[in-house]
PDB file of C-alpha atoms in Angstrom:
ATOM      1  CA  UNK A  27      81.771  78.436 116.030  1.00 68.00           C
ATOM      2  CA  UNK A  28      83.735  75.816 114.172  1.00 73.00           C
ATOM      3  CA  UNK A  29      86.575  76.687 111.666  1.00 73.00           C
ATOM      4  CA  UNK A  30      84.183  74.749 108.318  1.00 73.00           C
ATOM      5  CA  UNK A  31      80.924  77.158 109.724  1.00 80.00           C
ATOM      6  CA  UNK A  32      82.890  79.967 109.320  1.00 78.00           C
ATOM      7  CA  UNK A  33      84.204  79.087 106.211  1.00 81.00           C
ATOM      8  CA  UNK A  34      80.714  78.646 104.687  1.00 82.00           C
ATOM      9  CA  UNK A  35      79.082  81.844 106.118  1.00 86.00           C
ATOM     10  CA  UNK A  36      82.498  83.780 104.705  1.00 83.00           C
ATOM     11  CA  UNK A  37      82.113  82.015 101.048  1.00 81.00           C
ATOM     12  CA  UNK A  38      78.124  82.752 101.088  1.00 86.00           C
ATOM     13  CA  UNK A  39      78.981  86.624 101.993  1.00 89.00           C
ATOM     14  CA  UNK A  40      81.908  87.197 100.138  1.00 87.00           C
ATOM     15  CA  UNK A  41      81.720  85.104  96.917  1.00 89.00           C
ATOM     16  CA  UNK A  42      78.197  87.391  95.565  1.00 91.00           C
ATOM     17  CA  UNK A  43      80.484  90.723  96.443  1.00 93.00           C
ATOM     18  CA  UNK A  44      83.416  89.469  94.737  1.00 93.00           C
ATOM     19  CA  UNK A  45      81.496  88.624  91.515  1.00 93.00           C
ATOM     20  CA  UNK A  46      79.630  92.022  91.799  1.00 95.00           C
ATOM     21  CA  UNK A  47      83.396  93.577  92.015  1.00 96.00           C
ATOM     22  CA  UNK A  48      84.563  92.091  88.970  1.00 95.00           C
ATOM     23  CA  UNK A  49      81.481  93.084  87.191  1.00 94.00           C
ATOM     24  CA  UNK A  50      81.760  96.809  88.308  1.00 93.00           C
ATOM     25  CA  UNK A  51      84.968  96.301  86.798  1.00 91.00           C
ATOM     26  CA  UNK A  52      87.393  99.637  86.702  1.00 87.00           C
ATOM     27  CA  UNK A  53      88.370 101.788  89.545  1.00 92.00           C
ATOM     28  CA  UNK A  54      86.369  99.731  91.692  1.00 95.00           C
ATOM     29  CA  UNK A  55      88.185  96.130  90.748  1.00 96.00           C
ATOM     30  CA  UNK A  56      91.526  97.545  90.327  1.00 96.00           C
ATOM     31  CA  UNK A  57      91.606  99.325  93.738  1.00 96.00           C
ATOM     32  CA  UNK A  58      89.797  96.243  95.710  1.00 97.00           C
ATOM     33  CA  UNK A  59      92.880  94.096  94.242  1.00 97.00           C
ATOM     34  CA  UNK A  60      95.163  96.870  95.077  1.00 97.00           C
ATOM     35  CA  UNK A  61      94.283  96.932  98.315  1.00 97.00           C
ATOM     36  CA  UNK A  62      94.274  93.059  98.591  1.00 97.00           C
ATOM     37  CA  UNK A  63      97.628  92.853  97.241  1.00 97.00           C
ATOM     38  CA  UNK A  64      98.854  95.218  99.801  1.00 97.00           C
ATOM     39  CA  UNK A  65      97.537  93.198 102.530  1.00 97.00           C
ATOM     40  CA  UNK A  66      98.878  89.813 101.728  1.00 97.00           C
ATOM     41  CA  UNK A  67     102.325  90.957 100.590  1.00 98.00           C
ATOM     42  CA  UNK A  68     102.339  92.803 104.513  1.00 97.00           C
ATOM     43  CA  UNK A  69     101.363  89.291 105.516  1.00 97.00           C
ATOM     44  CA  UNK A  70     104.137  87.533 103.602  1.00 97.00           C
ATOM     45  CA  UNK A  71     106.987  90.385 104.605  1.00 97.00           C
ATOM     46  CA  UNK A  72     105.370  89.688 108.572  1.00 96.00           C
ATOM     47  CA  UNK A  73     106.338  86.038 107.775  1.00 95.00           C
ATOM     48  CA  UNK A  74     109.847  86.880 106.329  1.00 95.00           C
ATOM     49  CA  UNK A  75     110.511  89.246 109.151  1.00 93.00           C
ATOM     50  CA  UNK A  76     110.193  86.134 111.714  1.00 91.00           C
ATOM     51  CA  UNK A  77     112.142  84.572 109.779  1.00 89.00           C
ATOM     52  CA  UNK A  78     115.305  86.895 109.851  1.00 86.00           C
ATOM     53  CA  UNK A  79     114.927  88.403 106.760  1.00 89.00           C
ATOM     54  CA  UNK A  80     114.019  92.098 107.391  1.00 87.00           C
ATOM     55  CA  UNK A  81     112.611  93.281 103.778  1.00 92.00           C
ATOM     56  CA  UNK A  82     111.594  97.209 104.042  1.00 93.00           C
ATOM     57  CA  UNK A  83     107.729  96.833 104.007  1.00 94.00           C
ATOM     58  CA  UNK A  84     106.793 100.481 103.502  1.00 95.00           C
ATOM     59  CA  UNK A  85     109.240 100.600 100.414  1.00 95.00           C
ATOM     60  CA  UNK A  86     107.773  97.232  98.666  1.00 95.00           C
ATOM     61  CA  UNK A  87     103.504  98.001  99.436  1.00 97.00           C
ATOM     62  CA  UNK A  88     103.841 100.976  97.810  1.00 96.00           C
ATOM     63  CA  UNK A  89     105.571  99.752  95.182  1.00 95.00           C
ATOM     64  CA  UNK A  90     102.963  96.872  94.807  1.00 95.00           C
ATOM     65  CA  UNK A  91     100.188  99.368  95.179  1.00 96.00           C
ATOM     66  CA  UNK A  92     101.520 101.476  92.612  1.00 94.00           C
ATOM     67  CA  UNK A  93     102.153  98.402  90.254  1.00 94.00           C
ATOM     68  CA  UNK A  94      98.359  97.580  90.580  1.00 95.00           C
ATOM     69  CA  UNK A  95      96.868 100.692  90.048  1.00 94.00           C
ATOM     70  CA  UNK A  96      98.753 101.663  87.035  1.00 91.00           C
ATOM     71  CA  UNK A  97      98.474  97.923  85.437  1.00 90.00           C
ATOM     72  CA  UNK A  98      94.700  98.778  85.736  1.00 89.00           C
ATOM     73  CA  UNK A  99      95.236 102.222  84.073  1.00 84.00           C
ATOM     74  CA  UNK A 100      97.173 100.548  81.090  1.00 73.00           C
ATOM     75  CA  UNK A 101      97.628 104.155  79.606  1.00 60.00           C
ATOM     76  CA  UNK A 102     100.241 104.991  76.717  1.00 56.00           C
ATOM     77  CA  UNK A 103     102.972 105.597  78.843  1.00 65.00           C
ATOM     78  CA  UNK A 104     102.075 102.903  81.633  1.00 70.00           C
ATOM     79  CA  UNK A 105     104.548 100.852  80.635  1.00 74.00           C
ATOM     80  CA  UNK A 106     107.428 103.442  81.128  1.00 76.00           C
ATOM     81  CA  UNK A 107     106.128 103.705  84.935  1.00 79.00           C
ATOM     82  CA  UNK A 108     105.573 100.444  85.471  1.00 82.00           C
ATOM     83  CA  UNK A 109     109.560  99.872  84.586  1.00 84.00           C
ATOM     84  CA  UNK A 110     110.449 102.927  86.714  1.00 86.00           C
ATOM     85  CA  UNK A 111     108.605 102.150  89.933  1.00 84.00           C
ATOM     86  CA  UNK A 112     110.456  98.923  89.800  1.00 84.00           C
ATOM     87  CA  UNK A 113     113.926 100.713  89.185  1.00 88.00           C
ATOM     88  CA  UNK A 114     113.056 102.920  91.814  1.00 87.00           C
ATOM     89  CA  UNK A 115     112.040 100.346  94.521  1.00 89.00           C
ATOM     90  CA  UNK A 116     115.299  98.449  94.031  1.00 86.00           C
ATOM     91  CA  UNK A 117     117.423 102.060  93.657  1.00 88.00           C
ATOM     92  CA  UNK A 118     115.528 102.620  97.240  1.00 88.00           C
ATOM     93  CA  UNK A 119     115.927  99.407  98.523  1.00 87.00           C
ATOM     94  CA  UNK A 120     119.358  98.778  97.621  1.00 84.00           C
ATOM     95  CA  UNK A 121     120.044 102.351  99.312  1.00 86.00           C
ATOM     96  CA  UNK A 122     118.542 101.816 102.359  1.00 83.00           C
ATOM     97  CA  UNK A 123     120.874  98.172 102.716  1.00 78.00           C
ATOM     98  CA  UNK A 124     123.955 100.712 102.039  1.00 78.00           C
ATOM     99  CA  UNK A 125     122.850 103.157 104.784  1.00 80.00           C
ATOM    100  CA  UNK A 126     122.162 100.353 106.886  1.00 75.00           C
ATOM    101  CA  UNK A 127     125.651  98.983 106.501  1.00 69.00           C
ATOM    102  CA  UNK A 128     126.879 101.731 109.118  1.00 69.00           C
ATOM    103  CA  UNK A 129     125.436 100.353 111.821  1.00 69.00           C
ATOM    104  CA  UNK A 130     126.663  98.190 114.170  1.00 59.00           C
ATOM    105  CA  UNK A 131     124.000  95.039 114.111  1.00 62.00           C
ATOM    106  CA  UNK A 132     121.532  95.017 111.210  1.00 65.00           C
ATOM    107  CA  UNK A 133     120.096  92.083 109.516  1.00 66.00           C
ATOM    108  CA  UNK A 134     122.281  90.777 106.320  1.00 74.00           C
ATOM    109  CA  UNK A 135     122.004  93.143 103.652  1.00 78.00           C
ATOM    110  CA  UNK A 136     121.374  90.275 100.796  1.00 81.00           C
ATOM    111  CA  UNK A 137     117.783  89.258 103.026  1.00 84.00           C
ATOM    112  CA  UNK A 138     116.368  92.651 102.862  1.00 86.00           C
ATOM    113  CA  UNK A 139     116.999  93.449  99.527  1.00 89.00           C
ATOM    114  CA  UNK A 140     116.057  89.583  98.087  1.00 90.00           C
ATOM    115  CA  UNK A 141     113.106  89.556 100.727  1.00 93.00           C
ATOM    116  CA  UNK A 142     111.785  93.131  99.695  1.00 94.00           C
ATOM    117  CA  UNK A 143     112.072  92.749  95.361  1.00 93.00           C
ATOM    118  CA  UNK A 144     111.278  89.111  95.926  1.00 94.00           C
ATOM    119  CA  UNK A 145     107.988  89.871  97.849  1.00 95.00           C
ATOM    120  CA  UNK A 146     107.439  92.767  95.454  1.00 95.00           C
ATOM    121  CA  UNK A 147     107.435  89.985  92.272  1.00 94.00           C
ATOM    122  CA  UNK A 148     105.487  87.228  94.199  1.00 95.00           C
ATOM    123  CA  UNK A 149     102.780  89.022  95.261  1.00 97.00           C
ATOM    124  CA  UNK A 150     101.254  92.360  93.255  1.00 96.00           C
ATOM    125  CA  UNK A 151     103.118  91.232  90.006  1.00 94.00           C
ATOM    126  CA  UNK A 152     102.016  88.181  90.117  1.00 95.00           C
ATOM    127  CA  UNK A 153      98.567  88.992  91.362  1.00 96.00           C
ATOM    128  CA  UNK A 154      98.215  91.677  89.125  1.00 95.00           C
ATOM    129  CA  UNK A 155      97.642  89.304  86.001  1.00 95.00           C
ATOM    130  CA  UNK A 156      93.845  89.548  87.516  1.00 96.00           C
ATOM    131  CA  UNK A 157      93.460  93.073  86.502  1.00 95.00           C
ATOM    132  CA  UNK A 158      94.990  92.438  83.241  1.00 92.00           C
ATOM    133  CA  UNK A 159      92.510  89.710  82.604  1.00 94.00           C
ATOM    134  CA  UNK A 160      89.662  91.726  83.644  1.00 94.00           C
ATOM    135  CA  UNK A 161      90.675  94.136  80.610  1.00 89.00           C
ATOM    136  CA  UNK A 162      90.754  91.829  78.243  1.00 87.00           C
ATOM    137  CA  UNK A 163      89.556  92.263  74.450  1.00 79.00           C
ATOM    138  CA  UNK A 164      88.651  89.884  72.132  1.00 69.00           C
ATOM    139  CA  UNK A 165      90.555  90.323  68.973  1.00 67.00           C
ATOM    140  CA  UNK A 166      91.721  88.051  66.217  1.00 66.00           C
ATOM    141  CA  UNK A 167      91.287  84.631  66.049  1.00 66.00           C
ATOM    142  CA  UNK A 168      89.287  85.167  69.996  1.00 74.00           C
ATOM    143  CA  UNK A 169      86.489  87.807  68.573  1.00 78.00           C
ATOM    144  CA  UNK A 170      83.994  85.125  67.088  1.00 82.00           C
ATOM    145  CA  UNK A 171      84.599  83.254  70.899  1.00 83.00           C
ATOM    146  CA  UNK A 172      82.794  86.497  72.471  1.00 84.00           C
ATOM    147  CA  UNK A 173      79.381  87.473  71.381  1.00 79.00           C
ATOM    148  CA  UNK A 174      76.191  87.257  72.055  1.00 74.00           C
ATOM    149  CA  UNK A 175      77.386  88.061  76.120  1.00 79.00           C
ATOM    150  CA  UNK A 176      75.686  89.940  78.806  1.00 82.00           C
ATOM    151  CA  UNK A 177      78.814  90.688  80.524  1.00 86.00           C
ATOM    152  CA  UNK A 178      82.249  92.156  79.190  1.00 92.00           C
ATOM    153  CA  UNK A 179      84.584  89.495  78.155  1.00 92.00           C
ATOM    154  CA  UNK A 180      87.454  89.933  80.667  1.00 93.00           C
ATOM    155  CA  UNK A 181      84.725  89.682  83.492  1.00 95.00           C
ATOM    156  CA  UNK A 182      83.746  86.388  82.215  1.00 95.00           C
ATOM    157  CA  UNK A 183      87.200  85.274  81.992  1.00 96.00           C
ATOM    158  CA  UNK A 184      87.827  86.423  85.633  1.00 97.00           C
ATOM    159  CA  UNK A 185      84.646  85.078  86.899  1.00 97.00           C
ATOM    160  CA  UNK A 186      86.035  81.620  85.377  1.00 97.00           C
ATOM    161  CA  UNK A 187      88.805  81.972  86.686  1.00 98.00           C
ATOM    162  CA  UNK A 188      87.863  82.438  89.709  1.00 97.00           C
ATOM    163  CA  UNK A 189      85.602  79.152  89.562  1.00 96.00           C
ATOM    164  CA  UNK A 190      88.432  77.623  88.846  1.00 97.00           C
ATOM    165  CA  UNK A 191      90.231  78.166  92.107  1.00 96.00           C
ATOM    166  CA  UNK A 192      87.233  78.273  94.568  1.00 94.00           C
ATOM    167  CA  UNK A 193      86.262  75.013  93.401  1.00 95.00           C
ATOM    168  CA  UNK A 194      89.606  73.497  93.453  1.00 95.00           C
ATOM    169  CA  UNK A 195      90.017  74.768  97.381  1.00 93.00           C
ATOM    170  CA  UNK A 196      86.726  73.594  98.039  1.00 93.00           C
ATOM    171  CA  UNK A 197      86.394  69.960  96.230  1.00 95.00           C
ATOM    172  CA  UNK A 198      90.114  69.291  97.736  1.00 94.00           C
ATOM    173  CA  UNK A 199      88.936  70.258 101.344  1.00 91.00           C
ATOM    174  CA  UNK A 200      86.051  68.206 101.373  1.00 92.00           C
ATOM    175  CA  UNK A 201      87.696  65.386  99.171  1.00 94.00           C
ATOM    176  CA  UNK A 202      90.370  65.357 101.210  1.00 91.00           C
ATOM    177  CA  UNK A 203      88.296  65.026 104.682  1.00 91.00           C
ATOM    178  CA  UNK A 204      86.114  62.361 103.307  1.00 91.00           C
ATOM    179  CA  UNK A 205      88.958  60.416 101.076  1.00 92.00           C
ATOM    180  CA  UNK A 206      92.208  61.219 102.056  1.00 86.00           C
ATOM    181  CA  UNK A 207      94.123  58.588 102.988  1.00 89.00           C
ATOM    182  CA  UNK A 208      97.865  59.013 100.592  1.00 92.00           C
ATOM    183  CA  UNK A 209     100.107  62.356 102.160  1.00 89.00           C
ATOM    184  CA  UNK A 210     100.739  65.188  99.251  1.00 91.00           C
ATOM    185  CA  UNK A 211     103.705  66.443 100.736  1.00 91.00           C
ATOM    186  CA  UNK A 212     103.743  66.048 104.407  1.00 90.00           C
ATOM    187  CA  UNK A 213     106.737  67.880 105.324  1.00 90.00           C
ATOM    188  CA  UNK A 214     105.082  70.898 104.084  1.00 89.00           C
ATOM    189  CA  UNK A 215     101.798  70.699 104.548  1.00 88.00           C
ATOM    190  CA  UNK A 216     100.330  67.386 106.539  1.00 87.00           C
ATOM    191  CA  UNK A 217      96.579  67.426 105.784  1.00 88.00           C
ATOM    192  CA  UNK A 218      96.977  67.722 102.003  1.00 92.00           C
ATOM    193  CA  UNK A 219      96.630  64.465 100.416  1.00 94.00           C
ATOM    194  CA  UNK A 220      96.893  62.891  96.635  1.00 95.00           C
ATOM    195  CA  UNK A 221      93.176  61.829  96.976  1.00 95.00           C
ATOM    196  CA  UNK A 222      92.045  65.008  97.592  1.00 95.00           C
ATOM    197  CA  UNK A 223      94.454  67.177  94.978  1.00 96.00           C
ATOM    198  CA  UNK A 224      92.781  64.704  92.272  1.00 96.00           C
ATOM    199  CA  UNK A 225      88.893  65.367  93.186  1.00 97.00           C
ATOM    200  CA  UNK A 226      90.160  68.819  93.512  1.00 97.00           C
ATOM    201  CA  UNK A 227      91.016  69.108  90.048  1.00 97.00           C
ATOM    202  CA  UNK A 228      88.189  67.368  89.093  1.00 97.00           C
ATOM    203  CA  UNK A 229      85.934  69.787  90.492  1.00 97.00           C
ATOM    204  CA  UNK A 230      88.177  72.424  89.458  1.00 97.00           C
ATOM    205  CA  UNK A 231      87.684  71.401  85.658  1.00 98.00           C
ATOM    206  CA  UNK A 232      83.798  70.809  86.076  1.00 97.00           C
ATOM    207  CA  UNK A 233      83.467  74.163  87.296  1.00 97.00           C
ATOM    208  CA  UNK A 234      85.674  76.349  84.928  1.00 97.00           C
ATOM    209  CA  UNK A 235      83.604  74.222  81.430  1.00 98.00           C
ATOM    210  CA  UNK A 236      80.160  75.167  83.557  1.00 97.00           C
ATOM    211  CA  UNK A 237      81.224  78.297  84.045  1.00 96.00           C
ATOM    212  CA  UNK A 238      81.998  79.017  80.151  1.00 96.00           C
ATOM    213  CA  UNK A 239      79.260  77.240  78.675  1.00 95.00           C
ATOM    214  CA  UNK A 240      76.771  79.909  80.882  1.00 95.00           C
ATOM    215  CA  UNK A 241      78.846  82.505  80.594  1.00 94.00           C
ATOM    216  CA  UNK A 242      81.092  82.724  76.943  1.00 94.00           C
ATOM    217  CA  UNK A 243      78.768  80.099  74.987  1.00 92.00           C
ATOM    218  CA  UNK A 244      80.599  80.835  71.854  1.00 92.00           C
ATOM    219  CA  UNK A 245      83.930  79.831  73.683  1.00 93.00           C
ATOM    220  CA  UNK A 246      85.100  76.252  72.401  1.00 93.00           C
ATOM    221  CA  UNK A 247      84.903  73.942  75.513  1.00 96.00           C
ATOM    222  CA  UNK A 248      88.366  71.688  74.739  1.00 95.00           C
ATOM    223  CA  UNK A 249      90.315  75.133  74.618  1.00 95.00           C
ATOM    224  CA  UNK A 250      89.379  76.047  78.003  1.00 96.00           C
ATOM    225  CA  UNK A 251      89.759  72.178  78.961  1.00 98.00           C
ATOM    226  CA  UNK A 252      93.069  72.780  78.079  1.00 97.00           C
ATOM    227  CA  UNK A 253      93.373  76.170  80.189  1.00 96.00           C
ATOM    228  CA  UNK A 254      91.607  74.721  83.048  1.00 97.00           C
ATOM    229  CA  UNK A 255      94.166  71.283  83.051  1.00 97.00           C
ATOM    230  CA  UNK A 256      97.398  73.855  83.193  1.00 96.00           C
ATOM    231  CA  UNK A 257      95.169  76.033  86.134  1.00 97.00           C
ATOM    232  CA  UNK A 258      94.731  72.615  88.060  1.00 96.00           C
ATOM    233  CA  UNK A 259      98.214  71.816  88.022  1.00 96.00           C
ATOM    234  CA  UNK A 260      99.805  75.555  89.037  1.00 96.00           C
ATOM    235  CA  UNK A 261      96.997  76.453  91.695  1.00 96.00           C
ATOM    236  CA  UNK A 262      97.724  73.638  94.127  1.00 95.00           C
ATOM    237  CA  UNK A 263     101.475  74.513  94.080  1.00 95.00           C
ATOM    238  CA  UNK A 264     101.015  78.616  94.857  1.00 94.00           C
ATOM    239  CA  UNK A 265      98.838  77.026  98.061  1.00 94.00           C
ATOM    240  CA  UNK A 266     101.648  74.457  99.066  1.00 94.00           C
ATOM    241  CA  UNK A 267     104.761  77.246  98.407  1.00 94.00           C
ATOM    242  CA  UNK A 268     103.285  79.727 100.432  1.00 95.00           C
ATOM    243  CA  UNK A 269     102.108  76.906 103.221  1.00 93.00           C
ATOM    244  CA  UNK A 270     106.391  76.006 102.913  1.00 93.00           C
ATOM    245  CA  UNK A 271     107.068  80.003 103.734  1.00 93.00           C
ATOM    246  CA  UNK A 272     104.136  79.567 106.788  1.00 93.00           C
ATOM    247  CA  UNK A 273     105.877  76.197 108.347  1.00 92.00           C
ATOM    248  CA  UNK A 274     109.151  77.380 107.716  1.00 90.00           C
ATOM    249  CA  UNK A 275     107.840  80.261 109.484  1.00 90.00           C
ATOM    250  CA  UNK A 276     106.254  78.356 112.531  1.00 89.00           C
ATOM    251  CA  UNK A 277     102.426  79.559 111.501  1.00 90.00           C
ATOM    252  CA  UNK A 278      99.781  77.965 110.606  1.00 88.00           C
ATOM    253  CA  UNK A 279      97.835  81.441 108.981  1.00 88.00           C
ATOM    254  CA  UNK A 280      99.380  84.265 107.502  1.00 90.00           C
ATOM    255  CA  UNK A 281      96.900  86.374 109.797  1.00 87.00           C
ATOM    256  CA  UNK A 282      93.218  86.301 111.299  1.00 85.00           C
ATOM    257  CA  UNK A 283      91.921  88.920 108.740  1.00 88.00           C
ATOM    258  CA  UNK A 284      89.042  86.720 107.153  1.00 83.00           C
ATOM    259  CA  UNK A 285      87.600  84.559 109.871  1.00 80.00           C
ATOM    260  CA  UNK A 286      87.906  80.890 109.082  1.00 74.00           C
ATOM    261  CA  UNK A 287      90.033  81.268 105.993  1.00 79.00           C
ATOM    262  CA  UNK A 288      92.935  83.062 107.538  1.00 87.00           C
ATOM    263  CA  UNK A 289      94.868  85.753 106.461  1.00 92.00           C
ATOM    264  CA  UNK A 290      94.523  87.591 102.665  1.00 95.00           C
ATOM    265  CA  UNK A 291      97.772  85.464 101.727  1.00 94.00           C
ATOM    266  CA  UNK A 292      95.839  82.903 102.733  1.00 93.00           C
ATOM    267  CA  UNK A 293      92.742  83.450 100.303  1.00 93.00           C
ATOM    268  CA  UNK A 294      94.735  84.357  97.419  1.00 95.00           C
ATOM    269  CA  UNK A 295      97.735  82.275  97.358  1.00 94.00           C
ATOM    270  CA  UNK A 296      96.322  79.713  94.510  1.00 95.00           C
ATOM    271  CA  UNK A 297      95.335  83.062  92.737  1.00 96.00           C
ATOM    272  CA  UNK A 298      99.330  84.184  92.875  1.00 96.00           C
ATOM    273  CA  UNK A 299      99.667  81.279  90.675  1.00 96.00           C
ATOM    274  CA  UNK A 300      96.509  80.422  88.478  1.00 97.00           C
ATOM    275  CA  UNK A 301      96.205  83.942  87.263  1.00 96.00           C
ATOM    276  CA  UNK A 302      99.202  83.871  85.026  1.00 95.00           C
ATOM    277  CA  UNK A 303      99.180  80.523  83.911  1.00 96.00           C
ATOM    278  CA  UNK A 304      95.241  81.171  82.769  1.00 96.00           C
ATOM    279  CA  UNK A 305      96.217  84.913  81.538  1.00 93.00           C
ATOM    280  CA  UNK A 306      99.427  83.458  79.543  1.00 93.00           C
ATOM    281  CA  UNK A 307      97.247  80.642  78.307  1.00 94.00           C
ATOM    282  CA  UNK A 308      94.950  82.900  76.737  1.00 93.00           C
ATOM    283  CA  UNK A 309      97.378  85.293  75.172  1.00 89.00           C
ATOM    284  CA  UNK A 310      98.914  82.292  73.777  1.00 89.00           C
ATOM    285  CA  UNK A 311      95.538  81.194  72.615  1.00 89.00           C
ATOM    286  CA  UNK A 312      94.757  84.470  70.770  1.00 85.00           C
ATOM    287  CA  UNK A 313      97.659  84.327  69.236  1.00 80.00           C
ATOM    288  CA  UNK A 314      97.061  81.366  66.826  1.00 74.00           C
TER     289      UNK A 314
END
């Protein structure tokens, strides 16, 4: 079976659950992102480890798993732990390094620590903008934006935001194939080209106003034209940085988890990106 069959049967069988995830909303979308988080950042410390770099996995997954589970919580003292798992990753991290240091041959101390807090901030914090977007509230100048739904605002917002980013993928795949003729940025990634970045975005914009007229009809189309340009722009450069980490690395997937698509790095690495430009974006926007 071909790499683009694959790709189709995996977007027909897991698009429907992911939308039916984000509508379930809490435990059930916090934990599926927790546990997606956990996967790709094991993917991405895999890549750093062939690269030299050592980071302590065990110490930085649960740290990310922790992260997303209590930003989904978002109790009164959440904040407090979500400061002090942090501390405490880089207290055990930076520990470890000075243990370490009485060996004879271990990797550079400055790697592990950079490659372990670094891969801690790049993938669950990053990632975990989902979950706060899948909380959100309308308040303020937003509340008039939000009625008359038959869904809960933040899983509108993530729905759309996902859109946003499948389309993009998609329209620059097939643009790409069928137009491509100018190299992106062939030293990092030889198959992505201008003409298909621009009917990527494209696509990416058509999909994310679609998306909000059915879904938030209330929700003033230019505003989220706006959102939707600054989502074009950021998503195509969290796929190129983490296919820079891959070649640098010698790969061409971060793993075979999902058949056709690659690894979970793989799937999510325009999300790393998109999701807090969009979730900034609207916090901005409220705050008018």
């Amino acid at each position: 079976m071909s790499t683009l069959a694959k790709r189709i049967i995996m977007g027909i069988i897991g698009i429907p659950i992911m939308i039916w995830i984000v509508i379930l909303g809490s435990p059930y979308f916090t934990v599926f992102f927790a546990i997606i988080a956990i996967l790709a950042l094991r993917e991405l410390y895999l890549l750093l480890t062939a690269k030299g770099f050592a980071p302590h996995s065990l110490i930085g997954m649960i740290t990310g798993f922790a992260w997303m589970i209590l930003m989904g919580v978002q109790g009164e003292h959440a904040a407090h732990l979500l400061l002090l798992i942090l501390s405490l990753a880089g207290l055990a991290t930076l520990s470890l390094e000075l243990a370490n240091s009485y060996q004879e041959q271990h990797a550079p101390p400055a790697g592990a620590v950079v490659s372990t807090l670094g891969g801690i901030l790049y993938v669950p914090v990053m990632l975990s903008n989902v979950i706060v977007l899948r909380s959100f509230e309308a308040q303020g100048v937003m509340t008039p934006y939000f009625t008359n739904m038959n869904m809960e605002p933040g899983a509108a917002l993530v729905i759309i935001l996902f859109l946003g980013v499948w389309a993009g993928d998609t329209f620059a795949y097939f643009g790409g194939m069928a137009f491509g003729k100018t190299p992106l940025m062939p030293h990092i990634s030889p198959k992505k080209t201008v003409e298909g970045a621009v009917i990527g975005a494209i696509g990416s914009i058509g999909c994310m106003l679609v998306g909000t007229y059915l879904l938030i009809p209330a929700f003033p189309l230019w505003i989220m034209l706006i959102g939707s340009i600054f989502l074009t722009v950021f998503a195509p450069i969290g796929d190129l940085v983490e296919s820079m980490i891959k070649r640098d690395a010698h790969v061409k997937d971060s793993s075979e988890l999902i058949p056709g698509h690659g690894g979970a790095f793989d799937r999510f690495d325009s999300m790393l990106f998109a999701a807090p430009i969009f979730n900034g974006f609207l916090y901005i926007v409220s705050m008018w």
